[in-house]
Amino acid sequence: MLRRIPQFSHHLIYLQTNRPFTTLQLTFNSFPPNSSDSNTPRCNVHLHHALQEMCVQGLNMKFKHYDAVLNECVNHKSLRGGQRVQAHMMKTHYLPPVYLRTRLIVLYVKCEVLSDARMVFDEMPVRNVVSWTAMISGYTKSGLYSEALSLFVEMLRSGTCPNEFTFATVLTSCMGAFGFEYGRQIHSLIVKSPFELHMYVGSSLLDLYAKSGRIHEARIIFEGLPERDVVSCTAIISGYAQLGHDREALDLFCTLQREGMASNYVTYACVVTALSGLAAFEYGRQVHGHVLRSELSFCTVLQNSLIDMYSKCGNLNYARSIFDKMQERTVISWNAMLAGYSKHGMGKAVVDLYNMMREENKISPDSTTLLAVLSGCSHGGMENKGLKYFDEMAGKYATKLGIEHYGCVIDLLGRAGQLERALQFIEEIPFKPNAAIWGSLLGACRVHQNIGVGKIAGNRLLELEPENAGNYVILCNLYASNGKWDEVRKVRELMKEQAVMKEPGKSWIEFGRTLHTFYASDRSHPRKEEVLSKVRQLSDRIKEVGYKPELSSVLYDVDEEQKEKMLLGHSEKLALAFAMMNVSEAKPIRIMKNLRICVDCHNFARFVSQVYVREILIRDKSRFHHIVNGVCSCGDYW
DNA sequence: GTAGGGTTAG
């Protein structure tokens, strides 16, 4: 009879081990055999009933029976099942061995009830490496990293030797809790262990090194692995991508693929992230093609990263068509699409999509969603709408608001020219204002030429971030454009004293299946002479219609002629000139820049787009500038 | 029985 009912089939093993207990057979047989579906919830219900029956009957169960029932519970993630088994053990005064207690821990960890798992763990008279590891893994999976690490320390003190499972688990907790130093200590423990570097331990270890910025050491561990698999390969690629070494990530992916590396959706997600950083549209389309031809095309995680990639390549239509076709959307899908519109300054599209999300009412917004909406209103020039949303959020989602959201409000007020109000708002926010807050206020002061507030913001900013050259530049711009030359000199001297390190500015464009990168005053590109003379030619032409070099953008104390020369060497101008020489007139020019675009280059690009009738897209560190007919989508505010 | 890599935002 049992064989006829599919949903009971996996209980057969259990029943076979319980042949003497006819009551149990009765328990199973008494369930209505009318249902032909074998879905898990139903099985769970039956399992519960069976366990309940066992308790009622007070059956004298032994190890193998408990083991079989617990197996079922683990398979079905049945929390109540586990609790009933435990209750049954207590009732019948059965003292479970280490193995069964460990199974209970595993079950509770799987059901994400750590308190129950810990209770079983604490009551164990004897523990083995598996029980320790299962408990540590529970904490790690729930993000309780310091608990995981202190349990690991306790384990060492108790004299239990960690195995490769323990190390692989505990290493993933290091970055989350005490950072790298703990990781290094565990690394030396691993080196002293009797086993060879296990692949799982190795990939966990290289991931730790990569995540703490030590990519070179991570690479050495990767090269030294006894063998490679998808996870270890993905970990090293992801290491490069997450540090922004997108080029290296892409190159390594190509090399490993040639060497026969297997890829799965995580691998592709990492590569797509690297491509987003590079804004390599053509490469991106190729990888997308691979994905479409594989069985991964409906993978939500991958679709999310593709949406982000196309947005960051400036192709919102592609991004939206993926978004629209998704069978299942997560909050990340919405966030990626919203952020895409936001970066392009498409405030209305952000608001429409946010409303659509709320109307669908399937997924509730998280703090990233709220940030995308606020920054979308800010980038899109919808100050009042943004402030209105913020008031609404402060009521409804107060717990989800962090300092970044308040930063957006400063942006919104700044954009609206309400600088005093912004300054007052900073006093009122429930966080300690950081560099981003003061930086955004200073930026607004530059645009609205407010020296009073600008001076306050600038000084606070220089206290917080004395090493960031960009801050000095903006403050100097503000003073210079108001003729405050004494102040300009003071800021310059301050900068010299602080020995400011500046991230070298670079711009790049994708052309002919290659990424062409230009650095300020570049001497490295094979066609540098040609490119420089093209910049001069463009400059001469647009000067005829009113372009004036913004000399205050140059911080060095040199004469005006020299300043103009330095401005002409800015990387985005080189990239633009290169594009004007190569990209067909029918196509928009797409330029990427690693820092924020400077005022002079922005003017330059606007004039070029007008005089030569070209559509120019520049993606800088914070947003897109879509320039058509001399008008930029940022409204000259960024 | 216990284990490693991942997507949005700044």
XYZ file of C-alpha atoms (C1' of nucleotides) in Angstrom:
648
model
C 0.000 0.000 0.000
C 2.768 2.397 0.842
C 4.385 2.004 -2.522
C 1.303 3.378 -4.236
C 1.562 6.729 -2.523
C 4.489 8.679 -3.861
C 4.759 11.262 -1.092
C 5.449 8.551 1.398
C 8.154 6.844 -0.579
C 11.020 8.550 1.219
C 9.650 7.383 4.535
C 10.097 3.787 3.477
C 13.662 3.591 4.728
C 12.455 4.762 8.073
C 9.642 2.290 8.123
C 11.917 -0.531 7.135
C 14.165 0.186 10.101
C 11.113 0.161 12.317
C 9.577 -3.077 11.320
C 8.695 -4.089 14.910
C 6.777 -0.856 15.520
C 3.528 -1.479 13.779
C 2.021 1.609 15.320
C 4.237 3.722 13.139
C 3.103 1.931 10.049
C -0.396 2.622 11.166
C 0.487 6.273 11.570
C 1.593 6.567 8.006
C -1.161 4.417 6.641
C -3.802 6.428 8.381
C -3.052 9.539 6.299
C -5.454 10.011 3.433
C -3.960 8.390 0.340
C -6.003 10.616 -1.958
C -3.323 13.083 -2.798
C -0.966 12.368 -5.661
C 1.276 15.407 -5.255
C 4.486 14.906 -3.392
C 5.426 18.436 -2.496
C 7.537 19.080 0.513
C 5.080 20.993 2.727
C 2.674 18.033 2.622
C 5.468 15.655 3.513
C 6.319 17.924 6.369
C 2.785 17.782 7.649
C 2.847 14.007 7.552
C 6.198 13.916 9.244
C 4.890 16.085 12.043
C 1.899 13.868 12.497
C 4.087 10.794 12.603
C 6.312 12.376 15.223
C 3.332 13.486 17.242
C 1.978 9.986 17.173
C 5.334 8.670 18.372
C 5.190 10.986 21.342
C 1.651 9.954 22.172
C 2.550 6.288 21.948
C 5.766 6.881 23.921
C 7.614 4.504 21.665
C 10.881 3.199 22.912
C 13.114 4.460 20.192
C 16.764 3.710 19.744
C 19.629 5.357 17.951
C 18.847 4.184 14.412
C 15.241 5.296 14.668
C 16.114 8.742 15.916
C 18.748 8.921 13.209
C 16.260 8.071 10.503
C 13.694 10.591 11.718
C 16.317 13.323 12.070
C 17.472 12.591 8.544
C 13.959 13.231 7.307
C 13.756 16.410 9.348
C 17.042 17.714 7.912
C 15.908 16.867 4.391
C 12.664 18.743 4.905
C 14.140 21.522 7.046
C 11.554 20.608 9.638
C 12.171 22.650 12.770
C 9.137 21.313 14.609
C 10.235 17.783 13.731
C 13.583 18.355 15.408
C 11.964 19.887 18.456
C 9.649 16.916 18.762
C 12.496 14.455 18.451
C 14.324 16.308 21.186
C 11.226 16.309 23.384
C 10.792 12.598 22.781
C 14.376 11.955 23.827
C 13.835 13.876 27.061
C 10.559 12.157 27.808
C 12.019 8.698 27.393
C 15.214 9.644 29.282
C 17.290 8.789 26.266
C 20.808 10.265 26.400
C 21.721 10.915 22.773
C 25.296 10.329 21.639
C 27.477 13.087 20.120
C 26.394 12.119 16.629
C 22.668 12.661 17.210
C 23.216 15.898 19.113
C 25.324 17.124 16.213
C 22.550 16.215 13.789
C 20.194 18.330 15.861
C 22.612 21.279 15.726
C 22.865 20.910 11.963
C 19.087 20.854 11.677
C 18.602 23.955 13.834
C 21.341 25.798 11.947
C 19.628 24.895 8.706
C 16.351 26.261 10.089
C 18.195 29.414 11.219
C 17.302 29.031 14.905
C 20.711 29.528 16.438
C 19.435 29.746 20.008
C 18.115 26.168 19.816
C 21.320 24.992 18.160
C 23.391 26.653 20.852
C 21.325 25.100 23.598
C 21.974 21.615 22.257
C 25.638 22.514 21.817
C 25.981 23.862 25.370
C 24.399 20.761 26.866
C 26.765 18.373 25.136
C 28.958 16.538 27.647
C 31.445 15.745 24.887
C 31.920 17.546 21.560
C 33.792 16.589 18.434
C 35.177 18.608 15.547
C 31.918 18.268 13.610
C 29.761 19.688 16.389
C 32.135 22.633 16.828
C 32.269 23.258 13.082
C 28.509 22.994 12.643
C 27.952 25.579 15.384
C 30.642 27.919 14.027
C 29.133 27.593 10.557
C 25.740 28.549 11.987
C 27.103 31.817 13.331
C 28.975 32.510 10.105
C 25.903 31.955 7.948
C 23.894 34.368 10.083
C 26.577 37.015 9.856
C 27.469 36.698 13.555
C 31.166 36.731 12.766
C 32.627 37.610 16.140
C 30.546 34.897 17.809
C 31.890 32.462 15.213
C 35.467 33.501 15.903
C 35.201 33.377 19.666
C 33.701 29.909 19.413
C 36.653 28.929 17.238
C 39.055 30.198 19.907
C 37.102 28.267 22.532
C 37.403 25.184 20.358
C 41.190 25.516 20.199
C 41.343 25.995 23.977
C 39.276 22.856 24.490
C 41.967 20.922 22.659
C 39.823 19.970 19.644
C 41.817 20.013 16.425
C 40.167 21.971 13.599
C 39.901 20.167 10.264
C 39.604 21.562 6.720
C 35.867 22.096 7.189
C 36.514 24.236 10.266
C 39.170 26.338 8.575
C 37.125 26.917 5.435
C 34.238 28.091 7.612
C 36.086 30.213 10.093
C 38.109 32.077 7.460
C 34.937 33.533 5.999
C 34.210 35.111 9.374
C 37.497 36.959 9.588
C 36.753 39.875 7.289
C 33.395 40.488 8.905
C 34.671 40.711 12.459
C 38.185 41.676 13.374
C 39.529 42.123 9.928
C 42.659 40.798 8.481
C 44.914 40.240 11.501
C 42.783 37.393 12.755
C 42.888 35.923 9.277
C 46.658 35.995 9.200
C 46.841 34.163 12.539
C 44.483 31.484 11.263
C 46.571 31.256 8.119
C 49.638 30.414 10.216
C 47.596 27.783 12.061
C 46.683 26.250 8.701
C 50.313 26.208 7.643
C 51.162 24.301 10.833
C 48.350 21.771 10.301
C 49.232 18.270 9.178
C 47.149 18.343 6.003
C 48.054 19.833 2.638
C 46.300 23.025 1.674
C 42.794 21.849 0.905
C 41.094 23.431 -2.073
C 38.163 24.716 -0.016
C 40.476 26.169 2.614
C 42.632 27.639 -0.135
C 39.781 29.433 -1.862
C 38.483 30.753 1.439
C 41.970 31.954 2.266
C 42.623 33.639 -1.063
C 39.236 35.289 -0.818
C 40.201 36.708 2.577
C 43.468 38.118 1.228
C 41.705 39.585 -1.794
C 38.925 41.158 0.267
C 41.470 42.843 2.501
C 43.108 44.392 -0.537
C 46.104 42.031 -0.659
C 45.388 40.826 -4.155
C 48.990 39.941 -4.892
C 49.153 37.517 -1.963
C 45.750 36.158 -2.971
C 47.112 35.452 -6.434
C 50.106 33.597 -4.975
C 47.773 31.379 -2.931
C 45.670 30.794 -6.041
C 48.700 29.793 -8.100
C 49.813 27.456 -5.302
C 46.510 25.574 -5.013
C 46.877 21.806 -5.525
C 44.000 21.994 -8.013
C 41.518 24.569 -9.248
C 37.771 24.527 -9.560
C 34.967 26.976 -10.352
C 34.917 28.431 -6.863
C 38.625 29.117 -6.517
C 38.768 30.613 -10.029
C 35.720 32.742 -9.333
C 37.144 33.881 -6.001
C 40.312 35.269 -7.561
C 38.431 36.927 -10.451
C 35.998 38.446 -7.991
C 38.941 39.633 -5.892
C 40.258 41.698 -8.782
C 36.807 42.967 -9.708
C 35.898 44.060 -6.198
C 39.085 46.066 -5.855
C 38.262 47.838 -9.087
C 41.011 46.039 -11.004
C 38.461 45.372 -13.687
C 40.914 44.987 -16.509
C 42.874 42.299 -14.636
C 39.635 40.528 -13.714
C 38.577 40.396 -17.352
C 42.001 39.283 -18.592
C 42.211 36.545 -15.977
C 38.722 35.331 -16.868
C 39.719 35.064 -20.532
C 42.966 33.252 -19.693
C 41.316 30.793 -17.307
C 38.556 30.140 -19.785
C 41.119 29.282 -22.448
C 42.683 26.899 -19.948
C 39.367 25.132 -19.595
C 37.932 26.691 -16.432
C 34.308 25.828 -15.806
C 32.058 28.857 -15.239
C 28.795 29.118 -13.413
C 26.452 31.974 -12.671
C 28.675 33.374 -9.912
C 31.639 33.503 -12.274
C 29.595 35.365 -14.859
C 28.196 37.737 -12.249
C 31.759 38.689 -11.248
C 32.860 39.167 -14.824
C 29.807 41.276 -15.593
C 30.653 43.421 -12.543
C 34.149 43.960 -13.943
C 32.621 44.904 -17.299
C 30.329 47.410 -15.564
C 33.398 49.066 -14.097
C 35.046 49.224 -17.482
C 31.805 50.195 -19.222
C 32.988 47.885 -21.981
C 29.739 47.699 -23.897
C 30.909 45.436 -26.743
C 32.614 42.972 -24.393
C 29.498 43.091 -22.270
C 27.302 42.159 -25.195
C 29.600 39.241 -25.974
C 29.388 37.915 -22.433
C 25.630 38.459 -22.465
C 25.551 36.367 -25.652
C 27.383 33.557 -23.843
C 24.894 33.754 -21.018
C 21.932 33.618 -23.399
C 23.328 30.525 -25.081
C 23.879 28.803 -21.746
C 21.241 27.549 -19.359
C 21.934 30.540 -17.120
C 19.851 33.091 -18.981
C 17.006 33.046 -16.453
C 19.247 33.358 -13.425
C 18.031 36.369 -11.445
C 21.419 37.227 -9.950
C 22.945 37.318 -13.390
C 20.114 39.386 -14.831
C 20.615 41.844 -11.990
C 24.272 42.285 -12.814
C 23.462 42.600 -16.529
C 20.977 45.387 -15.785
C 23.698 47.153 -13.858
C 26.247 46.570 -16.595
C 24.081 47.971 -19.387
C 23.146 50.967 -17.222
C 26.767 51.675 -16.537
C 27.586 51.350 -20.224
C 25.006 54.052 -20.868
C 22.502 51.745 -22.519
C 19.346 52.018 -20.456
C 17.097 50.485 -23.089
C 18.985 47.199 -22.955
C 18.876 47.320 -19.165
C 15.146 47.973 -19.131
C 14.344 45.223 -21.598
C 16.096 42.689 -19.352
C 14.249 44.117 -16.360
C 10.869 43.899 -18.111
C 11.399 40.312 -19.196
C 12.418 39.031 -15.766
C 10.240 36.243 -14.449
C 11.188 36.992 -10.899
C 12.570 40.252 -9.507
C 14.395 40.782 -6.257
C 14.911 44.084 -4.497
C 18.322 44.196 -6.170
C 16.702 44.126 -9.627
C 14.626 47.196 -8.754
C 17.575 48.933 -7.153
C 19.860 48.325 -10.127
C 17.279 49.728 -12.549
C 16.494 52.720 -10.320
C 20.189 53.476 -9.855
C 20.639 53.273 -13.619
C 18.009 55.932 -14.252
C 19.356 57.976 -11.367
C 22.915 58.066 -12.699
C 21.559 59.259 -16.028
C 19.686 62.102 -14.383
C 16.328 60.642 -15.437
C 14.389 61.741 -12.378
C 10.966 61.097 -13.872
C 11.857 57.537 -14.833
C 13.093 56.938 -11.270
C 9.851 58.227 -9.784
C 7.700 56.232 -12.225
C 9.576 53.016 -11.513
C 9.440 53.578 -7.766
C 5.688 54.067 -8.016
C 5.416 50.889 -10.070
C 7.331 49.045 -7.368
C 5.004 50.327 -4.691
C 1.909 49.528 -6.718
C 3.084 45.970 -7.340
C 3.574 45.757 -3.590
C 5.457 42.470 -3.846
C 8.829 43.642 -2.699
C 9.393 46.297 -0.093
C 12.077 48.919 -0.659
C 15.306 48.664 1.284
C 17.763 51.401 2.178
C 19.432 51.154 -1.242
C 16.075 51.676 -2.969
C 15.427 54.788 -0.910
C 18.896 56.076 -1.700
C 18.387 55.513 -5.424
C 15.088 57.406 -5.317
C 16.547 60.372 -3.434
C 19.666 60.562 -5.564
C 17.496 60.116 -8.672
C 15.488 63.191 -7.720
C 18.707 65.049 -7.027
C 20.478 64.061 -10.265
C 17.262 64.687 -12.179
C 16.800 68.210 -10.852
C 13.582 67.335 -8.992
C 14.452 68.986 -5.697
C 10.973 69.470 -4.280
C 9.828 65.984 -5.182
C 12.951 64.553 -3.546
C 12.447 66.535 -0.347
C 8.827 65.396 -0.268
C 9.913 61.760 -0.609
C 12.427 62.236 2.161
C 9.764 63.512 4.568
C 7.642 60.502 3.686
C 10.557 58.120 4.220
C 11.500 59.716 7.539
C 8.028 58.750 8.750
C 7.588 55.355 7.164
C 11.100 53.944 6.850
C 13.010 55.848 9.543
C 15.081 52.795 10.481
C 16.269 52.352 6.913
C 17.737 55.828 6.630
C 21.490 56.210 7.037
C 23.922 59.049 6.627
C 23.944 58.614 2.828
C 20.248 59.466 2.686
C 20.885 62.651 4.637
C 23.705 63.348 2.188
C 21.153 63.216 -0.630
C 19.025 65.783 1.166
C 22.059 68.081 1.343
C 22.405 67.556 -2.404
C 18.744 68.387 -2.958
C 18.861 71.541 -0.845
C 22.178 72.506 -2.405
C 20.820 72.094 -5.887
C 17.841 74.264 -4.990
C 20.300 76.935 -3.860
C 19.168 76.720 -0.232
C 22.662 76.624 1.200
C 21.923 78.161 4.589
C 19.084 75.725 5.079
C 21.431 72.884 4.096
C 23.995 74.058 6.633
C 21.322 74.147 9.317
C 20.110 70.677 8.285
C 23.611 69.298 8.790
C 23.483 70.469 12.410
C 20.248 68.535 12.905
C 21.053 65.156 11.385
C 21.359 62.228 13.763
C 24.829 61.293 12.446
C 28.232 62.860 12.661
C 28.624 64.675 9.329
C 31.277 62.986 7.171
C 33.359 64.140 4.228
C 30.639 63.233 1.727
C 28.186 65.578 3.484
C 30.562 68.553 3.584
C 31.807 67.762 0.080
C 28.328 67.875 -1.322
C 27.649 71.204 0.392
C 30.934 72.620 -0.893
C 30.069 71.491 -4.428
C 26.748 73.307 -4.168
C 28.516 76.431 -2.924
C 30.790 76.361 -5.974
C 27.826 76.239 -8.340
C 25.845 78.924 -6.491
C 28.940 80.998 -5.713
C 28.268 81.151 -1.981
C 31.602 81.992 -0.380
C 30.288 82.268 3.191
C 28.884 78.761 3.480
C 31.564 77.422 1.134
C 34.318 78.511 3.482
C 32.721 76.668 6.412
C 32.121 73.515 4.375
C 35.579 73.660 2.801
C 37.388 73.978 6.122
C 35.443 71.150 7.716
C 36.153 69.037 4.663
C 39.894 69.737 4.705
C 39.985 68.741 8.384
C 38.287 65.436 7.610
C 40.044 64.588 4.356
C 43.336 66.492 4.158
C 44.711 63.960 1.688
C 42.029 64.388 -0.971
C 43.266 66.766 -3.637
C 39.816 67.126 -5.187
C 38.610 69.074 -2.139
C 41.365 71.660 -2.500
C 40.520 72.011 -6.188
C 36.857 72.801 -5.552
C 37.635 75.258 -2.776
C 40.241 76.993 -4.954
C 37.756 77.143 -7.823
C 35.248 78.834 -5.552
C 37.757 81.398 -4.282
C 39.326 81.959 -7.703
C 36.050 82.602 -9.484
C 35.329 85.310 -6.885
C 38.755 86.853 -7.201
C 39.785 85.905 -3.642
C 43.402 85.341 -4.611
C 44.748 85.534 -1.045
C 42.493 82.653 -0.062
C 43.503 80.719 -3.169
C 47.152 81.086 -2.178
C 46.440 79.927 1.387
C 44.645 76.806 0.190
C 47.480 76.046 -2.225
C 50.067 76.331 0.525
C 47.976 74.124 2.766
C 47.870 71.541 0.036
C 51.640 71.616 -0.397
C 52.129 71.119 3.349
C 49.778 68.141 3.392
C 51.741 66.489 0.561
C 48.544 65.503 -1.180
C 48.444 62.279 -3.089
C 46.140 62.488 -6.037
C 44.673 59.474 -7.731
C 45.856 59.928 -11.295
C 42.999 60.947 -13.535
C 42.317 58.618 -16.408
C 39.723 58.333 -19.127
C 39.074 55.513 -21.517
C 36.929 54.576 -24.475
C 36.112 51.305 -26.143
C 37.029 51.326 -29.812
C 37.773 48.530 -32.240
C 37.299 45.879 -29.551
C 40.000 47.494 -27.468
C 39.900 49.778 -24.473
C 41.995 52.897 -25.122
C 43.118 54.523 -21.886
C 44.459 58.048 -21.515
C 46.158 59.618 -18.510
C 46.568 63.334 -17.849
C 49.299 64.743 -20.115
C 49.569 61.283 -21.566
C 52.713 60.145 -23.315
C 51.850 56.464 -23.476
C 49.238 56.116 -26.199
C 50.747 55.071 -29.551
C 48.973 57.922 -31.316
C 49.684 60.587 -28.672
C 51.027 63.280 -31.072
C 48.049 62.987 -33.356
C 45.677 63.056 -30.372
C 47.285 66.129 -28.801
C 47.185 68.089 -32.003
C 43.525 67.149 -32.396
C 42.828 68.532 -28.895
C 44.474 71.821 -29.878
C 42.493 71.917 -33.101
C 39.201 71.362 -31.250
C 40.122 73.977 -28.671
C 40.912 76.603 -31.321
C 37.653 75.926 -33.118
C 35.389 76.154 -30.054
C 37.158 79.274 -28.786
C 35.717 81.004 -31.870
C 32.217 80.437 -30.481
C 32.940 81.425 -26.916
C 34.820 78.644 -25.071
C 37.129 80.075 -22.422
C 39.565 77.772 -20.593
C 38.688 77.631 -16.891
C 42.175 78.412 -15.617
C 41.131 78.269 -11.960
C 40.851 74.488 -12.367
C 44.647 74.355 -12.380
C 46.173 74.366 -8.930
C 49.806 74.682 -9.862
C 51.441 78.064 -9.531
C 52.401 78.553 -13.160
C 51.714 81.237 -15.754
C 48.476 81.342 -17.694
C 49.844 79.883 -20.885
C 51.216 76.941 -18.952
C 47.871 76.508 -17.180
C 46.033 76.320 -20.464
C 48.498 73.726 -21.689
C 47.879 71.652 -18.582
C 44.135 71.870 -19.060
C 44.494 70.654 -22.643
C 46.288 67.582 -21.317
C 43.333 66.423 -19.161
C 42.571 62.801 -19.910
C 38.936 63.316 -20.879
C 39.959 65.819 -23.573
C 42.466 63.319 -24.959
C 39.810 60.612 -25.026
C 37.321 62.978 -26.640
C 39.835 63.995 -29.329
C 40.658 60.344 -29.988
C 36.951 59.612 -30.347
C 36.447 62.550 -32.711
C 39.182 61.090 -34.898
C 37.817 57.545 -34.899
C 34.185 57.092 -33.927
C 31.781 57.346 -36.855
C 29.646 60.473 -36.834
C 26.436 58.501 -36.615
C 27.409 57.014 -33.281
C 27.403 58.658 -29.874
C 30.790 59.108 -28.215
C 31.085 57.221 -24.902
C 33.844 58.273 -22.532
C 34.570 56.891 -19.064
C 36.468 58.767 -16.375
C 37.695 57.458 -13.015
C 37.271 60.782 -11.150
C 34.709 63.527 -11.305
C 34.877 65.527 -14.494
C 36.340 69.023 -14.045
C 34.498 72.212 -14.943
C 36.765 72.956 -17.860
C 36.447 69.544 -19.489
C 32.673 69.703 -19.035
C 32.574 73.072 -20.842
C 34.904 71.749 -23.511
C 32.681 68.736 -24.203
C 29.552 70.883 -24.329
C 31.106 73.201 -26.925
C 32.411 70.293 -29.003
C 28.983 68.638 -29.026
C 27.423 71.868 -30.238
C 29.943 72.880 -32.880
C 30.478 69.419 -34.354
C 26.885 68.204 -33.749
C 27.927 65.140 -31.783
C 26.170 63.263 -29.007
C 28.611 62.785 -26.126
C 28.152 60.513 -23.123
C 30.642 60.907 -20.310
C 30.457 58.630 -17.304
C 32.382 60.095 -14.402
C 32.787 58.792 -10.890
C 29.341 59.806 -9.789
C 27.025 60.003 -12.793
C 26.446 60.219 -16.532
C 26.698 63.433 -18.496
C 24.597 63.090 -21.619
C 25.477 66.022 -23.824
C 23.404 66.909 -26.879
C 23.592 70.230 -28.730
C 25.743 71.781 -26.041
C 23.263 70.950 -23.278
C 24.138 68.426 -20.577
C 21.643 66.202 -18.774
C 23.226 67.196 -15.452
C 22.084 70.784 -15.931
C 25.696 71.810 -15.237
C 25.310 70.688 -11.663
C 27.304 67.741 -10.376
C 27.116 14.751 9.990
C 30.532 19.944 9.436
C 33.263 23.616 4.242
C 35.034 27.848 -0.037
C 33.283 32.190 -4.666
C 28.174 36.153 -6.129
C 24.273 40.705 -8.033
C 22.250 46.804 -6.329
C 23.868 51.491 -3.312
C 28.177 55.040 -1.628
